[in-house]
Short mmCIF file of C-alpha atoms in Angstrom, two decimals:
data_model
loop_
_atom_site.label_atom_id
_atom_site.label_comp_id
_atom_site.label_asym_id
_atom_site.label_seq_id
_atom_site.Cartn_x
_atom_site.Cartn_y
_atom_site.Cartn_z
CA MET A 46 -38.64 -129.55 125.11
CA GLY A 47 -34.95 -128.24 124.29
CA GLY A 48 -33.87 -126.51 121.42
CA GLU A 49 -33.97 -122.98 120.60
CA VAL A 50 -36.10 -120.64 122.71
CA GLU A 51 -38.80 -119.36 120.29
CA ASN A 52 -39.30 -115.95 121.77
CA PRO A 53 -35.93 -114.91 123.10
CA ASN A 54 -36.94 -111.77 124.28
CA PRO A 55 -40.57 -111.54 125.68
CA THR A 56 -42.03 -108.28 126.62
CA ILE A 57 -42.22 -108.35 130.76
CA TYR A 58 -44.98 -106.60 132.24
CA GLU A 59 -45.20 -104.71 135.58
CA VAL A 60 -46.89 -106.91 138.00
CA THR A 61 -49.56 -104.82 139.67
CA ALA A 62 -50.49 -105.91 143.11
CA VAL A 63 -54.20 -106.87 143.15
CA SER A 64 -55.39 -107.75 146.57
CA ARG A 65 -58.71 -108.55 148.23
CA GLN A 66 -60.05 -105.94 150.94
CA ASN A 67 -60.47 -107.72 154.45
CA CYS A 68 -64.00 -107.30 155.33
CA SER A 69 -65.91 -107.86 158.60
CA THR A 70 -67.46 -111.68 157.53
CA ASP A 71 -64.08 -112.97 156.60
CA GLU A 72 -64.07 -114.96 159.88
CA ASP A 73 -67.28 -115.92 159.93
CA ASP A 74 -67.39 -119.81 158.95
CA SER A 75 -71.18 -119.71 158.56
CA ILE A 76 -70.93 -117.72 155.45
CA VAL A 77 -70.40 -119.21 152.18
CA ASP A 78 -67.31 -118.19 150.56
CA PRO A 79 -67.68 -118.71 146.97
CA VAL A 80 -64.41 -118.98 144.36
CA ASP A 81 -63.85 -115.54 142.66
CA ALA A 82 -61.79 -114.68 139.66
CA LEU A 83 -58.90 -113.23 141.53
CA GLU A 84 -58.61 -116.63 143.92
CA VAL A 85 -58.35 -118.35 140.40
CA PHE A 86 -55.80 -115.83 139.54
CA ASP A 87 -53.93 -116.42 142.50
CA MET A 88 -53.56 -119.92 141.75
CA ILE A 89 -52.30 -119.82 138.26
CA ARG A 90 -50.32 -115.89 138.20
CA HIS A 91 -46.80 -117.57 139.58
CA ILE A 92 -47.01 -120.48 137.30
CA LYS A 93 -43.53 -120.32 135.52
CA ASP A 94 -43.42 -120.13 131.48
CA PRO A 95 -41.90 -123.41 130.43
CA GLU A 96 -39.24 -121.20 128.36
CA HIS A 97 -38.31 -118.35 130.81
CA PRO A 98 -37.68 -117.75 134.36
CA PHE A 99 -40.77 -115.35 134.34
CA THR A 100 -44.46 -116.03 135.39
CA LEU A 101 -47.51 -116.15 133.45
CA GLU A 102 -48.36 -112.88 135.00
CA GLN A 103 -45.26 -111.16 134.21
CA LEU A 104 -45.43 -112.38 130.64
CA ASN A 105 -49.26 -111.06 130.66
CA VAL A 106 -50.09 -114.84 129.47
CA ALA A 107 -52.53 -115.20 132.12
CA GLN A 108 -54.63 -111.76 133.40
CA LEU A 109 -57.15 -111.42 135.96
CA GLY A 110 -59.89 -110.00 132.94
CA LEU A 111 -59.41 -113.27 131.27
CA ILE A 112 -61.20 -115.40 133.86
CA GLN A 113 -64.70 -115.78 134.53
CA VAL A 114 -66.32 -117.77 137.53
CA ASP A 115 -69.79 -118.71 137.37
CA ASN A 116 -70.53 -120.19 141.05
CA ASP A 117 -73.85 -121.14 140.29
CA ARG A 118 -72.82 -123.49 137.74
CA HIS A 119 -69.44 -124.34 139.08
CA MET A 120 -68.21 -123.18 136.13
CA ILE A 121 -64.66 -121.52 135.67
CA SER A 122 -63.63 -120.08 132.17
CA ILE A 123 -60.11 -118.96 131.83
CA SER A 124 -58.15 -117.57 128.62
CA PHE A 125 -54.60 -117.48 128.28
CA THR A 126 -52.72 -115.38 125.67
CA PRO A 127 -49.39 -116.88 124.18
CA THR A 128 -46.36 -114.45 123.78
CA ILE A 129 -46.54 -115.19 120.29
CA PRO A 130 -49.05 -116.25 117.45
CA HIS A 131 -46.97 -119.61 116.79
CA CYS A 132 -45.89 -120.51 120.34
CA SER A 133 -45.46 -124.28 120.18
CA MET A 134 -45.49 -124.08 124.06
CA SER A 135 -49.45 -123.06 124.53
CA THR A 136 -50.34 -126.51 124.88
CA LEU A 137 -48.20 -127.12 127.48
CA ILE A 138 -48.79 -123.38 128.99
CA GLY A 139 -52.58 -124.83 129.07
CA LEU A 140 -52.05 -127.75 130.60
CA CYS A 141 -50.12 -126.11 133.38
CA ILE A 142 -53.05 -124.25 134.28
CA ARG A 143 -55.26 -127.19 134.05
CA VAL A 144 -52.95 -129.24 136.57
CA LYS A 145 -52.41 -126.58 139.06
CA LEU A 146 -56.50 -125.78 139.00
CA LEU A 147 -56.96 -129.75 139.40
CA ARG A 148 -54.86 -129.43 142.22
CA SER A 149 -56.44 -126.47 143.75
CA LEU A 150 -60.11 -126.48 143.33
CA PRO A 151 -62.71 -128.80 144.67
CA ARG A 152 -63.50 -131.37 141.78
CA PHE A 153 -67.26 -130.28 141.04
CA TYR A 154 -65.81 -127.19 139.31
CA LYS A 155 -66.12 -127.32 135.44
CA VAL A 156 -63.03 -125.79 133.95
CA ASP A 157 -62.48 -124.64 130.25
CA VAL A 158 -59.15 -123.46 129.41
CA ARG A 159 -58.56 -121.90 126.10
CA VAL A 160 -56.20 -119.30 124.28
CA THR A 161 -57.46 -115.78 123.75
CA PRO A 162 -59.43 -115.40 120.62
CA GLY A 163 -57.05 -114.46 118.03
CA SER A 164 -53.98 -114.79 119.77
CA HIS A 165 -52.73 -118.25 118.40
CA ALA A 166 -52.40 -119.45 114.88
CA SER A 167 -53.86 -123.02 115.79
CA GLU A 168 -56.57 -121.54 118.30
CA ALA A 169 -59.02 -124.47 117.34
CA ALA A 170 -56.82 -126.89 117.74
CA VAL A 171 -54.94 -125.92 120.89
CA ASN A 172 -58.39 -125.23 122.05
CA LYS A 173 -59.58 -128.85 121.64
CA GLN A 174 -56.92 -130.73 123.01
CA LEU A 175 -56.75 -128.91 126.08
CA ASN A 176 -60.42 -129.74 126.80
CA ASP A 177 -60.00 -133.26 125.51
CA LYS A 178 -59.93 -134.74 129.41
CA GLU A 179 -59.11 -138.12 128.09
CA ARG A 180 -55.97 -136.54 126.13
CA VAL A 181 -55.22 -134.16 129.44
CA ALA A 182 -55.62 -137.60 131.64
CA ALA A 183 -53.20 -139.79 129.31
CA ALA A 184 -50.56 -136.67 129.21
CA LEU A 185 -50.44 -136.43 132.60
CA GLU A 186 -49.71 -140.32 133.13
CA ASN A 187 -46.78 -139.50 130.71
CA SER A 188 -43.76 -138.84 133.26
CA ALA A 189 -41.48 -136.92 131.27
CA LEU A 190 -44.34 -134.49 130.69
CA LEU A 191 -45.59 -134.57 133.87
CA GLN A 192 -41.93 -133.41 135.00
CA VAL A 193 -42.03 -130.40 132.84
CA VAL A 194 -45.32 -129.31 134.21
CA GLU A 195 -44.18 -129.98 137.81
CA ARG A 196 -41.16 -127.68 137.17
CA CYS A 197 -43.64 -125.12 135.73
CA ILE A 198 -45.92 -125.20 138.72
CA ALA A 199 -43.51 -125.52 141.38
CA ASP A 200 -43.87 -122.98 144.09
CA SER A 201 -46.77 -121.50 142.25
CA ASP A 202 -48.92 -121.15 145.50
CA PHE A 203 -46.65 -118.08 146.88
CA ALA A 204 -45.88 -114.93 145.31
CA ALA A 205 -42.10 -114.15 145.91
CA ALA A 206 -42.93 -110.98 148.25
CA ALA A 207 -42.64 -108.06 146.05
CA MET B 1148 -96.76 -141.87 132.07
CA SER B 1149 -93.52 -140.19 133.18
CA VAL B 1150 -90.17 -141.53 133.61
CA GLU B 1151 -89.00 -142.23 136.84
CA MET B 1152 -85.26 -142.94 138.01
CA ARG B 1153 -83.92 -144.00 141.38
CA GLU B 1154 -80.35 -144.82 142.56
CA VAL B 1155 -80.36 -148.47 143.92
CA ALA B 1156 -76.92 -148.89 144.79
CA CYS B 1157 -73.43 -146.75 144.75
CA LEU B 1158 -70.57 -148.94 144.13
CA THR B 1159 -67.42 -147.45 146.04
CA GLY B 1160 -64.09 -149.06 145.95
CA HIS B 1161 -62.47 -147.45 142.89
CA SER B 1162 -59.47 -144.98 144.35
CA ALA B 1163 -59.70 -142.68 141.08
CA VAL B 1164 -61.98 -141.65 138.31
CA VAL B 1165 -64.26 -144.58 136.82
CA TRP B 1166 -64.16 -144.58 133.04
CA HIS B 1167 -66.16 -147.27 132.04
CA CYS B 1168 -68.79 -149.75 133.06
CA ALA B 1169 -69.88 -152.98 131.06
CA TRP B 1170 -72.44 -155.56 131.67
CA SER B 1171 -72.05 -159.16 131.51
CA PRO B 1172 -74.16 -160.59 128.63
CA ASN B 1173 -76.46 -162.31 131.13
CA GLY B 1174 -76.75 -158.99 133.04
CA GLN B 1175 -75.43 -160.06 136.23
CA TYR B 1176 -72.25 -158.70 136.26
CA LEU B 1177 -70.66 -155.44 135.97
CA ALA B 1178 -67.01 -154.80 135.03
CA THR B 1179 -65.62 -151.47 135.84
CA CYS B 1180 -62.37 -149.90 135.13
CA GLY B 1181 -60.72 -146.63 135.56
CA ALA B 1182 -57.70 -144.32 136.33
CA ASP B 1183 -56.30 -146.37 139.55
CA ARG B 1184 -55.57 -149.11 136.45
CA SER B 1185 -57.95 -151.85 138.37
CA VAL B 1186 -60.68 -153.69 137.19
CA ARG B 1187 -63.71 -154.73 139.17
CA ILE B 1188 -66.29 -156.93 138.72
CA TRP B 1189 -69.28 -156.51 140.58
CA GLY B 1190 -72.52 -158.72 141.25
CA LYS B 1191 -75.41 -158.85 143.55
CA GLU B 1192 -75.57 -160.94 146.97
CA GLY B 1193 -79.19 -161.00 148.07
CA GLN B 1194 -80.33 -157.55 147.73
CA ASN B 1195 -76.66 -155.90 148.01
CA TRP B 1196 -74.49 -155.23 145.09
CA VAL B 1197 -70.88 -156.32 146.20
CA CYS B 1198 -67.45 -156.46 144.63
CA LYS B 1199 -67.06 -159.89 143.49
CA SER B 1200 -63.48 -159.71 141.97
CA THR B 1201 -60.42 -157.05 141.64
CA ILE B 1202 -57.88 -157.23 139.41
CA ASP B 1203 -55.28 -154.43 141.14
CA SER B 1204 -52.62 -153.35 138.82
CA ALA B 1205 -54.57 -154.90 135.68
CA HIS B 1206 -52.32 -152.65 133.62
CA GLN B 1207 -49.44 -150.15 133.99
CA ARG B 1208 -51.72 -147.26 133.21
CA THR B 1209 -55.39 -146.33 133.05
CA VAL B 1210 -57.79 -148.73 132.19
CA ARG B 1211 -60.02 -146.81 129.65
CA GLU B 1212 -62.74 -149.78 128.70
CA THR B 1213 -63.49 -153.40 129.39
CA CYS B 1214 -65.85 -155.53 127.39
CA TRP B 1215 -67.15 -159.04 127.70
CA SER B 1216 -66.93 -161.93 125.14
CA PRO B 1217 -70.34 -162.95 123.95
CA ASP B 1218 -70.15 -166.08 126.12
CA GLY B 1219 -69.77 -163.94 129.20
CA ARG B 1220 -66.57 -166.04 130.28
CA ARG B 1221 -63.88 -163.57 129.42
CA ILE B 1222 -63.27 -160.00 129.44
CA ALA B 1223 -60.92 -157.52 127.56
CA THR B 1224 -59.40 -154.74 128.75
CA ALA B 1225 -58.21 -151.36 127.00
CA SER B 1226 -55.25 -149.32 128.34
CA PHE B 1227 -53.61 -146.00 128.14
CA ASP B 1228 -50.43 -148.41 128.63
CA ALA B 1229 -51.15 -149.62 124.87
CA THR B 1230 -52.19 -153.01 125.49
CA THR B 1231 -55.28 -154.71 125.26
CA SER B 1232 -55.38 -157.77 127.74
CA VAL B 1233 -58.02 -160.91 127.91
CA TRP B 1234 -58.96 -162.45 131.19
CA ASP B 1235 -60.36 -165.41 131.84
CA ILE B 1236 -63.06 -165.68 134.47
CA SER B 1237 -63.74 -168.86 136.13
CA ASP B 1238 -67.03 -170.13 137.52
CA ARG B 1239 -65.82 -169.19 141.15
CA GLY B 1240 -65.04 -165.68 139.96
CA ASP B 1241 -61.22 -166.03 139.55
CA VAL B 1242 -59.84 -163.84 137.18
CA GLU B 1243 -56.78 -165.13 135.28
CA PRO B 1244 -54.84 -163.24 132.21
CA ILE B 1245 -54.85 -165.56 128.88
CA ALA B 1246 -53.46 -163.08 126.37
CA THR B 1247 -51.90 -159.54 125.69
CA LEU B 1248 -52.86 -157.62 122.36
CA GLU B 1249 -49.81 -155.63 121.68
CA GLY B 1250 -49.36 -153.72 118.67
CA HIS B 1251 -50.77 -149.83 118.93
CA GLU B 1252 -48.08 -147.43 119.43
CA ASN B 1253 -49.63 -145.65 122.57
CA GLU B 1254 -53.42 -145.59 124.40
CA VAL B 1255 -56.04 -147.97 123.65
CA LYS B 1256 -58.85 -146.22 123.87
CA GLY B 1257 -61.76 -148.73 123.46
CA VAL B 1258 -62.39 -152.24 122.78
CA SER B 1259 -65.27 -154.29 121.50
CA TRP B 1260 -66.10 -158.07 121.13
CA SER B 1261 -68.22 -158.98 118.24
CA ARG B 1262 -71.11 -161.75 118.55
CA SER B 1263 -68.73 -164.00 115.84
CA GLY B 1264 -65.73 -163.60 118.26
CA TYR B 1265 -63.78 -160.98 116.57
CA ILE B 1266 -62.20 -158.09 119.08
CA ALA B 1267 -61.49 -154.60 117.66
CA THR B 1268 -59.35 -152.15 119.54
CA CYS B 1269 -58.79 -148.39 118.93
CA SER B 1270 -56.25 -145.90 119.91
CA ARG B 1271 -54.79 -142.51 120.03
CA ASP B 1272 -52.43 -143.80 117.37
CA LYS B 1273 -55.49 -143.14 115.01
CA SER B 1274 -55.94 -146.60 114.11
CA VAL B 1275 -58.47 -149.59 114.36
CA TRP B 1276 -57.10 -152.87 115.06
CA ILE B 1277 -59.21 -156.19 114.29
CA TRP B 1278 -58.11 -159.33 116.13
CA GLU B 1279 -59.08 -163.13 115.92
CA GLU B 1280 -58.38 -165.91 118.39
CA SER B 1281 -55.54 -167.70 116.95
CA GLU B 1282 -56.46 -171.17 115.28
CA GLU B 1283 -53.21 -172.71 116.26
CA LEU B 1284 -54.30 -173.16 119.91
CA MET B 1285 -52.03 -173.31 123.05
CA ARG B 1286 -49.06 -174.61 120.84
CA GLY B 1287 -46.33 -174.55 123.44
CA LYS B 1288 -48.13 -172.34 125.93
CA ALA B 1289 -48.82 -172.78 129.42
CA GLY B 1290 -52.07 -173.15 131.03
CA GLY B 1291 -55.07 -171.63 129.58
CA GLU B 1292 -53.08 -169.05 127.36
CA LEU B 1293 -54.17 -167.93 123.93
CA ASP B 1294 -53.07 -166.20 121.21
CA PHE B 1295 -54.92 -163.34 118.95
CA ASP B 1296 -54.00 -162.61 115.56
CA CYS B 1297 -54.12 -159.20 113.91
CA LEU B 1298 -56.22 -159.46 110.70
CA ALA B 1299 -56.50 -155.91 110.00
CA VAL B 1300 -54.86 -152.45 110.67
CA LEU B 1301 -57.18 -149.90 109.66
CA THR B 1302 -55.84 -146.41 109.34
CA ASN B 1303 -58.42 -144.16 107.64
CA HIS B 1304 -59.11 -142.04 110.85
CA THR B 1305 -56.96 -138.83 110.83
CA GLN B 1306 -56.90 -138.42 114.95
CA ASP B 1307 -57.51 -140.43 117.89
CA VAL B 1308 -60.27 -143.24 117.64
CA LYS B 1309 -62.24 -142.58 120.80
CA MET B 1310 -64.31 -145.72 120.74
CA VAL B 1311 -65.24 -148.62 118.53
CA GLN B 1312 -68.68 -150.53 118.59
CA TRP B 1313 -69.55 -153.92 116.79
CA HIS B 1314 -73.25 -154.28 115.02
CA PRO B 1315 -75.33 -156.27 117.31
CA GLN B 1316 -75.49 -159.00 114.99
CA GLU B 1317 -73.34 -158.75 111.78
CA ASN B 1318 -69.34 -158.08 111.43
CA ILE B 1319 -69.86 -154.42 110.83
CA LEU B 1320 -67.77 -151.96 112.80
CA ALA B 1321 -68.54 -148.61 113.68
CA SER B 1322 -65.53 -146.36 115.18
CA CYS B 1323 -65.77 -142.87 116.39
CA SER B 1324 -63.18 -140.09 116.59
CA TYR B 1325 -61.47 -136.79 117.70
CA ASP B 1326 -61.47 -136.24 113.99
CA ASP B 1327 -65.22 -135.67 114.16
CA THR B 1328 -66.04 -138.44 112.22
CA ILE B 1329 -67.95 -142.00 112.35
CA ARG B 1330 -66.67 -144.69 110.09
CA LEU B 1331 -67.98 -148.18 109.37
CA TRP B 1332 -65.90 -151.26 108.51
CA GLU B 1333 -66.74 -154.01 106.96
CA GLU B 1334 -65.01 -157.46 105.41
CA ASP B 1335 -64.89 -157.20 101.76
CA GLU B 1336 -63.37 -160.55 100.38
CA ASP B 1337 -60.08 -160.92 102.49
CA GLU B 1338 -59.76 -157.01 103.40
CA TRP B 1339 -61.49 -154.86 105.85
CA VAL B 1340 -62.23 -151.74 104.48
CA CYS B 1341 -64.13 -148.31 105.48
CA THR B 1342 -67.61 -148.60 103.64
CA HIS B 1343 -68.93 -145.42 105.22
CA THR B 1344 -68.04 -142.05 106.79
CA LEU B 1345 -70.48 -140.41 108.43
CA LYS B 1346 -69.86 -136.71 108.79
CA SER B 1347 -71.81 -134.02 110.46
CA HIS B 1348 -70.60 -133.65 113.84
CA THR B 1349 -68.49 -130.50 114.45
CA SER B 1350 -66.16 -131.69 117.44
CA THR B 1351 -64.95 -134.95 118.76
CA VAL B 1352 -67.48 -137.95 118.40
CA TRP B 1353 -67.02 -139.84 121.74
CA SER B 1354 -69.36 -142.29 121.73
CA VAL B 1355 -71.51 -144.59 119.10
CA THR B 1356 -74.09 -147.20 119.59
CA TRP B 1357 -76.19 -149.27 117.53
CA SER B 1358 -80.06 -149.41 117.68
CA PRO B 1359 -81.29 -152.74 118.90
CA ASN B 1360 -81.54 -154.72 115.42
CA GLY B 1361 -78.43 -152.50 113.98
CA SER B 1362 -80.51 -150.63 111.48
CA LEU B 1363 -79.72 -147.14 112.97
CA ILE B 1364 -76.81 -145.62 114.94
CA ALA B 1365 -76.74 -143.15 117.45
CA SER B 1366 -73.79 -140.75 118.48
CA ALA B 1367 -72.72 -138.10 120.50
CA GLY B 1368 -69.92 -136.08 121.49
CA ASP B 1369 -68.12 -132.52 122.32
CA ASP B 1370 -70.51 -130.56 119.91
CA LEU B 1371 -73.25 -131.15 122.59
CA SER B 1372 -75.32 -133.10 119.95
CA VAL B 1373 -77.05 -136.47 119.90
CA LYS B 1374 -77.36 -137.37 116.21
CA LEU B 1375 -79.29 -140.37 114.76
CA TRP B 1376 -77.91 -141.89 111.13
CA ALA B 1377 -79.88 -144.25 108.85
CA PRO B 1378 -78.78 -145.84 105.61
CA VAL B 1379 -80.85 -144.13 102.94
CA ALA B 1380 -81.25 -145.83 99.58
CA GLN B 1381 -79.50 -144.30 96.65
CA GLY B 1382 -81.74 -145.98 94.20
CA LYS B 1383 -78.80 -148.27 92.75
CA VAL B 1384 -77.93 -151.59 93.33
CA ASN B 1385 -74.53 -152.56 94.70
CA PRO B 1386 -73.37 -154.97 92.35
CA ARG B 1387 -70.98 -156.92 94.76
CA THR B 1388 -74.13 -157.38 97.52
CA GLY B 1389 -76.83 -157.23 95.32
CA LYS B 1390 -78.34 -155.25 97.76
CA PRO B 1391 -79.54 -151.60 97.14
CA ALA B 1392 -76.86 -149.42 98.05
CA ALA B 1393 -77.33 -147.01 100.65
CA ARG B 1394 -75.73 -143.85 102.30
CA TRP B 1395 -75.33 -143.66 105.94
CA THR B 1396 -76.89 -140.29 106.55
CA ASN B 1397 -77.66 -137.76 109.38
CA VAL B 1398 -81.30 -138.34 109.58
CA CYS B 1399 -81.96 -136.26 113.23
CA THR B 1400 -79.95 -133.81 115.25
CA ASN B 1401 -80.63 -133.12 118.99
CA THR B 1402 -79.28 -129.96 120.13
CA GLY B 1403 -79.52 -127.63 123.27
CA THR B 1404 -80.10 -130.42 125.69
CA HIS B 1405 -76.93 -131.14 127.07
CA GLU B 1406 -74.71 -128.33 128.63
CA ARG B 1407 -71.25 -129.96 128.25
CA THR B 1408 -69.59 -132.83 126.41
CA ILE B 1409 -71.54 -135.83 126.08
CA TYR B 1410 -69.13 -138.60 127.01
CA SER B 1411 -71.25 -141.80 126.59
CA ILE B 1412 -74.36 -143.01 124.59
CA ASP B 1413 -76.30 -146.19 125.02
CA TRP B 1414 -79.16 -147.49 123.25
CA SER B 1415 -80.87 -150.14 125.10
CA GLY B 1416 -81.51 -153.37 123.38
CA VAL B 1417 -84.42 -154.25 125.73
CA ASN B 1418 -86.57 -151.24 125.87
CA GLY B 1419 -85.22 -149.09 122.94
CA TYR B 1420 -84.25 -145.86 125.01
CA ILE B 1421 -81.23 -144.36 124.57
CA ALA B 1422 -79.32 -143.08 127.51
CA THR B 1423 -76.51 -140.16 127.35
CA GLY B 1424 -73.74 -139.20 130.32
CA ALA B 1425 -72.35 -136.21 130.07
CA GLY B 1426 -69.80 -133.49 131.63
CA ASP B 1427 -72.87 -131.61 132.95
CA ASP B 1428 -73.05 -134.39 135.65
CA ALA B 1429 -76.63 -135.31 134.29
CA ILE B 1430 -77.87 -138.58 132.72
CA ARG B 1431 -80.79 -137.96 130.28
CA ILE B 1432 -82.93 -140.66 128.47
CA PHE B 1433 -84.28 -140.25 125.25
CA ARG B 1434 -86.81 -141.72 122.78
CA ALA B 1435 -86.22 -142.21 119.39
CA THR B 1436 -89.38 -142.43 117.20
CA ALA B 1437 -88.77 -144.09 113.75
CA ALA B 1438 -90.56 -146.57 111.58
CA ASP B 1439 -87.36 -148.39 110.52
CA ARG B 1440 -88.44 -149.94 107.61
CA SER B 1441 -89.98 -146.21 106.32
CA VAL B 1442 -86.35 -144.95 107.27
CA THR B 1443 -84.60 -147.12 104.98
CA GLY B 1444 -86.74 -146.74 102.15
CA GLY B 1445 -87.60 -142.97 102.59
CA ASP B 1446 -85.50 -139.98 103.59
CA GLY B 1447 -85.48 -140.42 107.28
CA SER B 1448 -87.36 -137.07 107.95
CA GLU B 1449 -89.94 -138.92 110.07
CA MET B 1450 -87.31 -139.51 112.94
CA SER B 1451 -87.08 -137.69 116.14
CA LEU B 1452 -85.22 -137.52 119.24
CA GLU B 1453 -87.29 -136.11 122.34
CA CYS B 1454 -85.45 -136.35 125.92
CA VAL B 1455 -87.95 -137.83 128.04
CA HIS B 1456 -86.07 -137.59 131.48
CA LYS B 1457 -83.10 -135.65 132.64
CA HIS B 1458 -81.68 -137.00 135.97
CA GLU B 1459 -79.44 -133.90 137.20
CA HIS B 1460 -76.38 -134.39 139.80
CA ALA B 1461 -76.33 -138.43 139.07
CA HIS B 1462 -72.73 -138.13 139.71
CA ALA B 1463 -71.01 -135.33 141.50
CA SER B 1464 -68.72 -134.99 138.40
CA ASP B 1465 -68.73 -135.77 134.91
CA VAL B 1466 -70.79 -138.96 133.77
CA ASN B 1467 -67.93 -140.93 131.79
CA CYS B 1468 -70.49 -143.76 130.67
CA VAL B 1469 -73.73 -145.06 130.86
CA ALA B 1470 -74.58 -148.78 130.21
CA TRP B 1471 -78.17 -150.39 129.97
CA ASN B 1472 -78.32 -153.94 131.49
CA PRO B 1473 -78.72 -156.28 128.65
CA LYS B 1474 -81.49 -158.43 130.13
CA HIS B 1475 -83.34 -156.19 132.57
CA GLY B 1476 -84.39 -153.02 130.29
CA ASN B 1477 -85.12 -151.14 133.72
CA ILE B 1478 -81.78 -151.20 134.95
CA LEU B 1479 -79.01 -148.85 133.99
CA ALA B 1480 -75.42 -148.10 135.33
CA SER B 1481 -73.15 -145.39 135.15
CA ALA B 1482 -69.45 -144.68 135.98
CA GLY B 1483 -68.29 -141.08 137.00
CA ASP B 1484 -65.23 -138.51 137.79
CA ASP B 1485 -66.25 -138.66 141.53
CA ASP B 1486 -64.86 -142.60 141.47
CA VAL B 1487 -68.34 -144.33 142.10
CA VAL B 1488 -70.29 -146.40 139.65
CA ARG B 1489 -74.26 -146.24 140.25
CA ILE B 1490 -76.83 -148.85 139.32
CA TRP B 1491 -80.27 -147.07 138.67
CA GLU B 1492 -83.78 -148.65 138.30
CA LEU B 1493 -86.17 -146.69 135.87
CA SER B 1494 -89.62 -147.11 135.28
CA LEU B 1495 -90.35 -146.22 131.59
CA PRO B 1496 -93.60 -146.26 129.60
CA GLN B 1497 -93.59 -148.88 126.86
CA MET B 1498 -92.79 -147.80 123.29
#
């Protein structure tokens, strides 16, 4: 890390409140409550960008509409949009999303993390790396890298009250 | 007659992802390893499978693969800590470290012990190393310590090398890689060289396995396909070997069967069936139909791969490894992301 910031002036997006309507079965434990896209979005929206004091949501890197959940097959597919097409932080951002979900979701979920098609110059290479679980596992045993990831995902469970 | 598959044991003890399982040559013991950095050796007591030995903290980081020596008295362990260790197993089951193979720049991902005694290792550093037990035995060394000499550092792969696998009889090594290729290596006079590059997979090749007599290769990986490869004669005679020149060619591809990355493929030396373990939590059994002689002589078009059994939810998460027992053709072991190892008994129609 270190060195110059690649994109010193990123566009900051207004964060719109997305909230869930309470419903009458919320308190009923007998009802199976599968994970939905909003829940997954809540897990990753407050992750901080490695270079900026902003969240992935504020930078429009993570968007609710780019999350797909298939509960029948326990599959979750997430695309994220780097702020610039040559962003060298893309793999790191993807890794942060992976780690956050690894720690937040039950283990039987299969998660695919990719950059939004057309949003990155090395799209295929970034995607391949992010979805190679052996590389991800090895990266997470690297304490320097893990520290950076931890910093980005720290406190990302809770939104600062808007 | 249909294939039946039932779980006979679930081995618990690892405290994290189990990456690999390997049968001892006599088929009596199973070595397993994983993200908890330990290596465990399991065996049968009466009807029960129990953990016979545990090497806690075998390595500083994840132990990715283990491999038995041909005589079954030693195991080699490959680790993300960049080293490969060799351990001696006494008759009583005590495990002692006897050598550490150092040289890879980073994660060692695979290790394979040839029938003639060579050890091959591969790494994220893109290289394959070939090692041989040093002839200057135990000079100035304590106890049973051993030295291994590196005979070759092979650098043709352009990305991580995921796995290495020796030919069942000869000194031919197969390696597969994140660069989507499989490479074959052989000794030419005093030098190890890449003799064939097998291209057809469109993403990472996670696993390769030789057919029982070494005349074919099966491979699988991230492109969700299983491929068979055969040496197809080129009509010329290789002046060096005097044998007809052959090119390893993709002669059969199975697609549309696996739903997620295939992490492991193993060809049984006993019953001839091929097993796969994949990220869709399933274990599948394939039958490869091929007449070896006609393949070597012809264009291989008479080969086919048929999925004869699919065992869904074999593990609660990804299946990282499948391994046929080398003596009992109806026994298969598997290792998963759910921290457990399972032993399966199958009933298979004779091929």
